[in-house]
Amino acid sequence: MASLILSPAEQDFIIRGVESGLRADGRGSLDRREVSLRTGMISQANGSARCRIGNLGVGTDVLVGVKAEVNTWAPGEPEDVGSVVCNVECSPSAAQEFEGRGAEEINVELTQLLDRIFNGPQSGIDLKKLCIIPKQAYWVLHIDALVLDVKGNIVDTLVWATRAALLSTSLPRVVVETIADEMGNMQAEFDVVDDPEDLTPLEGTERLPISVTFSQIGKRYVVDASEQEEAVAQARITVAVSPAMEICAIQKGGILRGFPPSLLSEILQTAQRIAREELTRFGTHYSQAERQLASQAEEPNTGSTFLVTF
Amino acid sequence: MAESGQQVACAMQTFERLHPTEFQRRFLAQNTRHDGREFMQFRPVQVVKGAISTAQGSATVRVGNTTVVCGIKAEVCEPDVKRPTEGYLATNVELSPMCSAQFRAGAPSEEAQVASEHVHRLAGQMFDLTSLCIESGRAVWSLAADIVCIKHDGGILDAAVVALVAALEDLRLPKAELDLGTGMVSADRTMATHVGVGKRLFPATFALVDDAYVVADADDSEERMATASLLVVHDDRGRLVNVWKRGGGMLSSETIARCVQRARERMTEIAQTL
Amino acid sequence: MASNVFDRRRINGPQRSVEPLYTAKAAEPFANGRLDGRALDQVRPIFIKTGPLDAQSPSASAPSGSAYYEQGKIRVSCAIYGPRQGRQSNARMGSFDCDFKYAPFSCSWRLSHIKSSDEKEIALMLEHAIGPAIRLEAYPKASIDAFVTVIESDGKAATIAAAINCISAALADAGIELYDSVAACSMSMYGTQWVSDCSQAEENASTCSLLVSRMPSVDEITYLLQHGKTTPEMTTQAIQACSNDCTRVYAVICRYLQATLE
Amino acid sequence: MGRPDKREPGQIRALHCALGQLNRADGSAQFSAGNTSALCGVYGPVDVKVYDEKLDRALVEVKFRPDIGVSATKDRWVESAVRSTFEREVLAHLHPRTLVQINIQLREGDGSVDATVINATTLALVDAGIPLKSMIAAASCVVLADDTTAVDPTQEEVDAARSTHTFAFSSSSSTRPQSGPVYVDSRGDFTMDEYNRCHDLCAMAAERVLAFMRTVVEGKVTKEALISTA
Amino acid sequence: MTGVKVVLPGDIIDTQQPDGDEQAVIRLGPGLVQASDEVTAVTAGILRSNSETSQWWVVGNKRRYVAAEGEPVVGVVAARHGEGYRVDIGSAHDALLPLLAFEGATKRNKPNLAVGTAVYARVVVANSVMDPEIECFNSHTGKSEGYGELAEGFMFKCSLGLARRLIDTKAPVLAALGKGLPFEVAVGVNGRVWVNAGTVQSTILVANAIRNSEYLDAKQCRQMVKELLEKQ
């Protein structure tokens, strides 16, 4: 996804810089750019968030909406679980080459990556809890992400936004009652309580993983590569880590080079360390913001969105 | 000596690359073919049945270098109201860029579509769709027979038809019952039975190369310079099922009759391998 | 395959068709050992053949290299075209593109003819896994295309690994300049135990799968994919074990390639 | 047993043809045999996409639209049949780097569609003044359950038939008897002598079609001639 | 009328003159080709021959123009290039009209034709392998000889057969119209006719008259024109 072309001189400058632990924007090799998160942006969605990673208000920008729908069970489908459906779209506003079918490949890649991290037990979301009545009805979580701007490191931005969106997701309450029909065999029925106040937050969100993406530049690697750095990166590796410090997914990208195993094990450890810090930062900021929101909640039409920056 | 032999071989290859048509003509003028066959000689056929475990029926067929794999997937569906006892058999020929550079990735080329259509028409004449009935008007088997070309070196229709016949003979459908209550079909893999083809088909293709020479079972390089092609299909009773002549090149009625005769002999060759 | 999309370029079956409910239960994997009686770290027997699709006589339509690869039930066929005229005419490096297709009958479920996003992503994976091995700078302005068709699959991760091995054999057959041939292998976790090269049934029962492809003689991991959750220790352990398997697969491929040269 | 429409076994249905009905096309013909009717419009020689430009000859392209339903593989099949029949009949080398496009719309299909389509195409090409080696006329016939044969069958007869046969002949073949049919499609369940019987029947029928074509074209040409030489 | 022989594609032509000698070299015109040792027609039309020059050709009607050298055509400027204009003359490929192929055109003052302008030109290069080339003057005399831009007026299409008949100076319809009202006309054998009769009404009248004359003989033409003029 290296959109911009750099002159050999620029490339050389960046590579040497990284190898001697310096980066063009003054960061250390393991520092992130400024991250800003906003949740509850889409009133129609059950949960939504917008994440921007980048300094001075310019950076990679992703908007994620989570919409829950009730599906009726069809034969052939698993009996007692709900499902998660991911979809990522790169808007042409992000980069010129995304126009027309240009974004197809990267859409597929990101969609599959998101699915790999958030669809299944590794995400911490308990799919069994999304089942309403076995063999009858279940919840489907549609996670739709829109990439609005690309300035390097789409993957982390995407994962962070999705994580926040899921944290802010709450489902309407469902009442299930079983009644016996004339034949005397029990029939389960349900109805969805249509009350914007009466919502239950999604379960298992405290186990949601976070991702750290490394880019190999020269002999070293950096976290949260900028657009220029990605243009010279030989390979990319994304590691998703859960709060319990489990590895939830690893994916390597980049057609140019591979990783020496030594570097790899180092990366895995670094990934955990960074993830631990960031998870705590993420957590604290998020809960603070939530408290603010709660306090604001009394006054009408403050628009339920809030901003976290760190 | 071997050295010079290699040089000759190399020179020949260059000549063939530069003037493929002329290259072929040299052979044909000598009453032989570039692969050493006689004009009316077919390539050997190999059939391997039931190689693929993920398909209910399958067969791999090689005609010379041309290789196709036919796999049949069985699902259940409701029959057409007009034909309550008939199942479905959809035959598709896949010509991917893997088998030859003349095909592009993506939607099927015209050649692939025509091949699919022709095989489908032949299948309709040999296979009895009522043998796919589970419960009249309620449930029937729907067979998807996909013929994937692994290597394309001419005579694709012949290979495809033989592969389809072999795969259908290999096809084993599980014992299926319709639960009238739920309308669901349950099937028991352990009690699978052969459906059997109505009648076997034995195809044979002939080509008029360079408007002058009638050759049997042309390969890719010969098909490229063919001006007419003739497909003759017999059934196992030795009766004709299909005679299909295309291309502007002229084949006299006598020639066609001769080809039909030769096709009958080919029939036994294929029958042995099946 | 609940509803079949009508495709006017193909012969269509009924609008809607479903698999019947199979009453007979599939055997429980790992109930006592592995279904096929393999050792836990044992890779299925491998069969390679290079050049099955190559032309006997020089013709433009034949691929420049090809390979047929079997690993247990898995059968993969691959053709390499190129180096040939690339798309962008002023590229400093050659481009390498993969096209990956499951034959409609190659999986235990029926696949539609239209390419799924799954297949598209696998194509990307293959490019990322093989790309590092090709000396693309040796082929400016050119493009190298690999077309892979899965004739039969048995375990998704294992099939991808097989595809990778098949391509690198085909590349060697095509005489493309490589740093080293890539060998790939997959593992799945069952309980707390890593199991090499899992079949579909085994994969379904597992909670986490890992795919590693590497260039042993350069000692570089060209591709790495973990799907599912484990502890970091388990991951590192698995990567190690998988790398070893890769080396074994690599040995098989190399032995074959050497044999073809003699 | 007689035929539903009281025809003799060797009798073809009433032929009708109108030339140059489409005034946008370079040449067009509507050809009908009984209810079966096809409209064919020809453009050519026109400019061709660089992608499929042939340096030594014109590209012949065929588009077929069925009377009902969306176009599907069966229509591709007809297209390739028509193209393979005319590709070498058109003197394509006279107009290199161009395109001859043949568009066929089936008006109504009531048996022996392929033959009607081929006949319509011949006349449209002649009307467009595309250089042709010769005229091509097609006819089809069926072998019924009781071994009787019927030329130019209706759909009813086709459905009841044990085998159907379609032959196309070139007008020059009358002068060169040794040359056989240009196009053959025989399908069903039949023997070689049944095939030969149908071949001869269709050959005769095609002769009649050819004669009809000649009168049609002569009519058009002389009409113009009379004026120009008045 | 007698002597009119209609030929169809594939018909074999007997080129033997009743009194002609064997050695006479036969020259074949449009619509005829030599296949092996016999001459066959490839297009439908009327077989014509000239026994003195022993030329043979077929006269048929067409809608699509195929450029032939020396023929006058009416074209429409489709695009402008550095070295000349691309002109649509209704044949498979656009014709090239060099900037200097105009009367009195020099490097300095070239004619400036907008896209969409109608021009009357003569085909100078026409063969199957090259795109046709046309010019708006006689390259030998350097005089325009009536060729050039067609300002004002009205252009319409007709069959090639009609166009060829109109070229004939004693074309009945033009003659009849000439008696009735003044107008200028440029006939291209590519089936395009340009007319200008000052006022719009009369221009349209002329155009219609020519269009109607497609299937009318001389007498009918005069009648038709007379009626039109009366109506006006």
PDB file of N, CA and C in Angstrom, chain E residues 3-64:
ATOM      1  N   GLY E   3     -29.726  -7.425 -71.361  1.00  0.00           N
ATOM      2  CA  GLY E   3     -28.291  -7.212 -71.175  1.00  0.00           C
ATOM      3  C   GLY E   3     -27.902  -7.009 -69.731  1.00  0.00           C
ATOM      4  N   VAL E   4     -28.891  -6.833 -68.841  1.00  0.00           N
ATOM      5  CA  VAL E   4     -28.560  -6.671 -67.433  1.00  0.00           C
ATOM      6  C   VAL E   4     -28.396  -8.041 -66.796  1.00  0.00           C
ATOM      7  N   LYS E   5     -27.177  -8.359 -66.333  1.00  0.00           N
ATOM      8  CA  LYS E   5     -26.955  -9.658 -65.701  1.00  0.00           C
ATOM      9  C   LYS E   5     -26.644  -9.444 -64.222  1.00  0.00           C
ATOM     10  N   VAL E   6     -27.505  -9.948 -63.374  1.00  0.00           N
ATOM     11  CA  VAL E   6     -27.287  -9.817 -61.933  1.00  0.00           C
ATOM     12  C   VAL E   6     -26.448 -10.990 -61.448  1.00  0.00           C
ATOM     13  N   VAL E   7     -25.388 -10.679 -60.681  1.00  0.00           N
ATOM     14  CA  VAL E   7     -24.548 -11.760 -60.142  1.00  0.00           C
ATOM     15  C   VAL E   7     -24.609 -11.734 -58.616  1.00  0.00           C
ATOM     16  N   LEU E   8     -24.450 -12.906 -58.031  1.00  0.00           N
ATOM     17  CA  LEU E   8     -24.404 -13.026 -56.580  1.00  0.00           C
ATOM     18  C   LEU E   8     -23.046 -13.560 -56.169  1.00  0.00           C
ATOM     19  N   PRO E   9     -22.657 -13.350 -54.928  1.00  0.00           N
ATOM     20  CA  PRO E   9     -21.374 -13.896 -54.475  1.00  0.00           C
ATOM     21  C   PRO E   9     -21.276 -15.387 -54.797  1.00  0.00           C
ATOM     22  N   GLY E  10     -20.132 -15.792 -55.317  1.00  0.00           N
ATOM     23  CA  GLY E  10     -19.913 -17.200 -55.630  1.00  0.00           C
ATOM     24  C   GLY E  10     -20.254 -17.554 -57.057  1.00  0.00           C
ATOM     25  N   ASP E  11     -20.972 -16.663 -57.762  1.00  0.00           N
ATOM     26  CA  ASP E  11     -21.283 -16.949 -59.161  1.00  0.00           C
ATOM     27  C   ASP E  11     -20.001 -16.916 -59.987  1.00  0.00           C
ATOM     28  N   ILE E  12     -19.877 -17.869 -60.894  1.00  0.00           N
ATOM     29  CA  ILE E  12     -18.692 -17.907 -61.757  1.00  0.00           C
ATOM     30  C   ILE E  12     -19.000 -17.131 -63.030  1.00  0.00           C
ATOM     31  N   ILE E  13     -18.120 -16.217 -63.371  1.00  0.00           N
ATOM     32  CA  ILE E  13     -18.357 -15.328 -64.515  1.00  0.00           C
ATOM     33  C   ILE E  13     -17.682 -15.922 -65.746  1.00  0.00           C
ATOM     34  N   ASP E  14     -18.450 -16.003 -66.820  1.00  0.00           N
ATOM     35  CA  ASP E  14     -17.857 -16.446 -68.081  1.00  0.00           C
ATOM     36  C   ASP E  14     -17.319 -15.209 -68.786  1.00  0.00           C
ATOM     37  N   THR E  15     -16.000 -15.040 -68.758  1.00  0.00           N
ATOM     38  CA  THR E  15     -15.397 -13.813 -69.308  1.00  0.00           C
ATOM     39  C   THR E  15     -15.059 -13.977 -70.784  1.00  0.00           C
ATOM     40  N   GLN E  16     -15.604 -14.994 -71.386  1.00  0.00           N
ATOM     41  CA  GLN E  16     -15.339 -15.199 -72.814  1.00  0.00           C
ATOM     42  C   GLN E  16     -16.205 -14.240 -73.637  1.00  0.00           C
ATOM     43  N   GLN E  17     -15.561 -13.338 -74.395  1.00  0.00           N
ATOM     44  CA  GLN E  17     -16.323 -12.519 -75.339  1.00  0.00           C
ATOM     45  C   GLN E  17     -16.812 -13.441 -76.450  1.00  0.00           C
ATOM     46  N   PRO E  18     -18.043 -13.221 -76.921  1.00  0.00           N
ATOM     47  CA  PRO E  18     -18.504 -14.034 -78.049  1.00  0.00           C
ATOM     48  C   PRO E  18     -17.504 -13.990 -79.208  1.00  0.00           C
ATOM     49  N   ASP E  19     -16.967 -12.767 -79.477  1.00  0.00           N
ATOM     50  CA  ASP E  19     -16.026 -12.673 -80.612  1.00  0.00           C
ATOM     51  C   ASP E  19     -14.590 -12.548 -80.101  1.00  0.00           C
ATOM     52  N   GLY E  20     -14.436 -12.439 -78.760  1.00  0.00           N
ATOM     53  CA  GLY E  20     -13.126 -12.143 -78.189  1.00  0.00           C
ATOM     54  C   GLY E  20     -12.120 -13.258 -78.464  1.00  0.00           C
ATOM     55  N   ASP E  21     -10.851 -12.905 -78.429  1.00  0.00           N
ATOM     56  CA  ASP E  21      -9.811 -13.913 -78.643  1.00  0.00           C
ATOM     57  C   ASP E  21      -9.311 -14.418 -77.286  1.00  0.00           C
ATOM     58  N   GLU E  22      -8.689 -15.578 -77.271  1.00  0.00           N
ATOM     59  CA  GLU E  22      -8.251 -16.193 -76.019  1.00  0.00           C
ATOM     60  C   GLU E  22      -7.273 -15.301 -75.275  1.00  0.00           C
ATOM     61  N   GLN E  23      -6.366 -14.640 -76.022  1.00  0.00           N
ATOM     62  CA  GLN E  23      -5.233 -13.985 -75.388  1.00  0.00           C
ATOM     63  C   GLN E  23      -5.630 -12.727 -74.625  1.00  0.00           C
ATOM     64  N   ALA E  24      -6.828 -12.195 -74.928  1.00  0.00           N
ATOM     65  CA  ALA E  24      -7.204 -10.918 -74.332  1.00  0.00           C
ATOM     66  C   ALA E  24      -6.999 -10.952 -72.821  1.00  0.00           C
ATOM     67  N   VAL E  25      -6.219  -9.969 -72.312  1.00  0.00           N
ATOM     68  CA  VAL E  25      -5.986  -9.910 -70.871  1.00  0.00           C
ATOM     69  C   VAL E  25      -7.216  -9.310 -70.190  1.00  0.00           C
ATOM     70  N   ILE E  26      -7.747 -10.021 -69.218  1.00  0.00           N
ATOM     71  CA  ILE E  26      -8.974  -9.546 -68.566  1.00  0.00           C
ATOM     72  C   ILE E  26      -8.604  -8.707 -67.355  1.00  0.00           C
ATOM     73  N   ARG E  27      -9.253  -7.538 -67.215  1.00  0.00           N
ATOM     74  CA  ARG E  27      -8.998  -6.673 -66.057  1.00  0.00           C
ATOM     75  C   ARG E  27     -10.233  -6.725 -65.183  1.00  0.00           C
ATOM     76  N   LEU E  28     -10.048  -7.016 -63.913  1.00  0.00           N
ATOM     77  CA  LEU E  28     -11.185  -7.191 -63.007  1.00  0.00           C
ATOM     78  C   LEU E  28     -11.356  -5.951 -62.143  1.00  0.00           C
ATOM     79  N   GLY E  29     -12.573  -5.434 -62.049  1.00  0.00           N
ATOM     80  CA  GLY E  29     -12.879  -4.274 -61.229  1.00  0.00           C
ATOM     81  C   GLY E  29     -13.489  -4.715 -59.909  1.00  0.00           C
ATOM     82  N   PRO E  30     -14.153  -3.783 -59.232  1.00  0.00           N
ATOM     83  CA  PRO E  30     -14.742  -4.110 -57.925  1.00  0.00           C
ATOM     84  C   PRO E  30     -15.767  -5.240 -58.017  1.00  0.00           C
ATOM     85  N   GLY E  31     -15.818  -6.070 -57.002  1.00  0.00           N
ATOM     86  CA  GLY E  31     -16.832  -7.118 -56.916  1.00  0.00           C
ATOM     87  C   GLY E  31     -16.451  -8.408 -57.592  1.00  0.00           C
ATOM     88  N   LEU E  32     -15.267  -8.446 -58.212  1.00  0.00           N
ATOM     89  CA  LEU E  32     -14.830  -9.676 -58.867  1.00  0.00           C
ATOM     90  C   LEU E  32     -13.462 -10.075 -58.353  1.00  0.00           C
ATOM     91  N   VAL E  33     -13.255 -11.374 -58.171  1.00  0.00           N
ATOM     92  CA  VAL E  33     -11.919 -11.872 -57.836  1.00  0.00           C
ATOM     93  C   VAL E  33     -11.655 -13.121 -58.669  1.00  0.00           C
ATOM     94  N   GLN E  34     -10.359 -13.441 -58.798  1.00  0.00           N
ATOM     95  CA  GLN E  34     -10.002 -14.645 -59.514  1.00  0.00           C
ATOM     96  C   GLN E  34      -9.684 -15.737 -58.502  1.00  0.00           C
ATOM     97  N   ALA E  35     -10.503 -16.798 -58.508  1.00  0.00           N
ATOM     98  CA  ALA E  35     -10.246 -17.945 -57.652  1.00  0.00           C
ATOM     99  C   ALA E  35      -9.772 -19.084 -58.545  1.00  0.00           C
ATOM    100  N   SER E  36      -8.590 -19.606 -58.243  1.00  0.00           N
ATOM    101  CA  SER E  36      -7.907 -20.588 -59.101  1.00  0.00           C
ATOM    102  C   SER E  36      -7.950 -20.079 -60.553  1.00  0.00           C
ATOM    103  N   ASP E  37      -8.633 -20.780 -61.485  1.00  0.00           N
ATOM    104  CA  ASP E  37      -8.554 -20.338 -62.891  1.00  0.00           C
ATOM    105  C   ASP E  37      -9.877 -19.732 -63.347  1.00  0.00           C
ATOM    106  N   GLU E  38     -10.780 -19.482 -62.406  1.00  0.00           N
ATOM    107  CA  GLU E  38     -12.043 -18.900 -62.852  1.00  0.00           C
ATOM    108  C   GLU E  38     -12.335 -17.619 -62.081  1.00  0.00           C
ATOM    109  N   VAL E  39     -13.135 -16.761 -62.711  1.00  0.00           N
ATOM    110  CA  VAL E  39     -13.488 -15.480 -62.106  1.00  0.00           C
ATOM    111  C   VAL E  39     -14.819 -15.633 -61.387  1.00  0.00           C
ATOM    112  N   THR E  40     -14.852 -15.229 -60.119  1.00  0.00           N
ATOM    113  CA  THR E  40     -16.116 -15.313 -59.389  1.00  0.00           C
ATOM    114  C   THR E  40     -16.476 -13.954 -58.818  1.00  0.00           C
ATOM    115  N   ALA E  41     -17.787 -13.739 -58.661  1.00  0.00           N
ATOM    116  CA  ALA E  41     -18.274 -12.510 -58.047  1.00  0.00           C
ATOM    117  C   ALA E  41     -18.190 -12.657 -56.530  1.00  0.00           C
ATOM    118  N   VAL E  42     -17.931 -11.540 -55.855  1.00  0.00           N
ATOM    119  CA  VAL E  42     -17.891 -11.577 -54.392  1.00  0.00           C
ATOM    120  C   VAL E  42     -18.946 -10.655 -53.782  1.00  0.00           C
ATOM    121  N   THR E  43     -19.525  -9.789 -54.608  1.00  0.00           N
ATOM    122  CA  THR E  43     -20.629  -8.972 -54.118  1.00  0.00           C
ATOM    123  C   THR E  43     -21.799  -9.097 -55.083  1.00  0.00           C
ATOM    124  N   ALA E  44     -22.989  -8.788 -54.557  1.00  0.00           N
ATOM    125  CA  ALA E  44     -24.174  -8.850 -55.412  1.00  0.00           C
ATOM    126  C   ALA E  44     -24.290  -7.553 -56.193  1.00  0.00           C
ATOM    127  N   GLY E  45     -24.698  -7.640 -57.444  1.00  0.00           N
ATOM    128  CA  GLY E  45     -24.860  -6.448 -58.255  1.00  0.00           C
ATOM    129  C   GLY E  45     -24.991  -6.812 -59.716  1.00  0.00           C
ATOM    130  N   ILE E  46     -24.871  -5.790 -60.538  1.00  0.00           N
ATOM    131  CA  ILE E  46     -25.005  -5.994 -61.982  1.00  0.00           C
ATOM    132  C   ILE E  46     -23.631  -6.122 -62.604  1.00  0.00           C
ATOM    133  N   LEU E  47     -23.466  -7.164 -63.389  1.00  0.00           N
ATOM    134  CA  LEU E  47     -22.182  -7.391 -64.044  1.00  0.00           C
ATOM    135  C   LEU E  47     -22.065  -6.459 -65.234  1.00  0.00           C
ATOM    136  N   ARG E  48     -20.995  -5.712 -65.270  1.00  0.00           N
ATOM    137  CA  ARG E  48     -20.769  -4.830 -66.416  1.00  0.00           C
ATOM    138  C   ARG E  48     -19.411  -5.173 -67.019  1.00  0.00           C
ATOM    139  N   SER E  49     -19.287  -4.898 -68.298  1.00  0.00           N
ATOM    140  CA  SER E  49     -18.003  -5.160 -68.938  1.00  0.00           C
ATOM    141  C   SER E  49     -17.804  -4.189 -70.088  1.00  0.00           C
ATOM    142  N   ASN E  50     -16.566  -3.980 -70.403  1.00  0.00           N
ATOM    143  CA  ASN E  50     -16.222  -3.127 -71.535  1.00  0.00           C
ATOM    144  C   ASN E  50     -15.408  -3.983 -72.486  1.00  0.00           C
ATOM    145  N   SER E  51     -16.009  -4.311 -73.635  1.00  0.00           N
ATOM    146  CA  SER E  51     -15.368  -5.312 -74.496  1.00  0.00           C
ATOM    147  C   SER E  51     -14.072  -4.763 -75.103  1.00  0.00           C
ATOM    148  N   GLU E  52     -13.973  -3.407 -75.295  1.00  0.00           N
ATOM    149  CA  GLU E  52     -12.726  -2.879 -75.882  1.00  0.00           C
ATOM    150  C   GLU E  52     -11.567  -3.136 -74.916  1.00  0.00           C
ATOM    151  N   THR E  53     -11.748  -2.611 -73.657  1.00  0.00           N
ATOM    152  CA  THR E  53     -10.649  -2.735 -72.688  1.00  0.00           C
ATOM    153  C   THR E  53     -10.717  -4.076 -71.978  1.00  0.00           C
ATOM    154  N   SER E  54     -11.725  -4.871 -72.334  1.00  0.00           N
ATOM    155  CA  SER E  54     -11.979  -6.153 -71.667  1.00  0.00           C
ATOM    156  C   SER E  54     -11.857  -6.006 -70.153  1.00  0.00           C
ATOM    157  N   GLN E  55     -12.572  -4.946 -69.628  1.00  0.00           N
ATOM    158  CA  GLN E  55     -12.671  -4.768 -68.173  1.00  0.00           C
ATOM    159  C   GLN E  55     -13.996  -5.352 -67.702  1.00  0.00           C
ATOM    160  N   TRP E  56     -13.956  -5.910 -66.529  1.00  0.00           N
ATOM    161  CA  TRP E  56     -15.183  -6.471 -65.943  1.00  0.00           C
ATOM    162  C   TRP E  56     -15.346  -5.948 -64.531  1.00  0.00           C
ATOM    163  N   TRP E  57     -16.552  -5.568 -64.156  1.00  0.00           N
ATOM    164  CA  TRP E  57     -16.778  -5.139 -62.780  1.00  0.00           C
ATOM    165  C   TRP E  57     -18.240  -5.328 -62.416  1.00  0.00           C
ATOM    166  N   VAL E  58     -18.519  -5.225 -61.123  1.00  0.00           N
ATOM    167  CA  VAL E  58     -19.880  -5.399 -60.631  1.00  0.00           C
ATOM    168  C   VAL E  58     -20.357  -4.103 -60.010  1.00  0.00           C
ATOM    169  N   VAL E  59     -21.550  -3.647 -60.447  1.00  0.00           N
ATOM    170  CA  VAL E  59     -22.129  -2.437 -59.874  1.00  0.00           C
ATOM    171  C   VAL E  59     -23.175  -2.844 -58.838  1.00  0.00           C
ATOM    172  N   GLY E  60     -22.890  -2.513 -57.584  1.00  0.00           N
ATOM    173  CA  GLY E  60     -23.861  -2.836 -56.542  1.00  0.00           C
ATOM    174  C   GLY E  60     -24.053  -1.635 -55.643  1.00  0.00           C
ATOM    175  N   ASN E  61     -25.070  -1.685 -54.823  1.00  0.00           N
ATOM    176  CA  ASN E  61     -25.319  -0.581 -53.913  1.00  0.00           C
ATOM    177  C   ASN E  61     -24.817  -0.960 -52.523  1.00  0.00           C
ATOM    178  N   LYS E  62     -24.278   0.031 -51.827  1.00  0.00           N
ATOM    179  CA  LYS E  62     -23.753  -0.207 -50.483  1.00  0.00           C
ATOM    180  C   LYS E  62     -24.063   0.986 -49.613  1.00  0.00           C
ATOM    181  N   ARG E  63     -23.880   0.823 -48.331  1.00  0.00           N
ATOM    182  CA  ARG E  63     -24.054   1.965 -47.419  1.00  0.00           C
ATOM    183  C   ARG E  63     -22.709   2.387 -46.845  1.00  0.00           C
ATOM    184  N   ARG E  64     -21.793   1.410 -46.736  1.00  0.00           N
ATOM    185  CA  ARG E  64     -20.489   1.686 -46.107  1.00  0.00           C
ATOM    186  C   ARG E  64     -19.467   1.986 -47.183  1.00  0.00           C
TER     187      ARG E  64
END
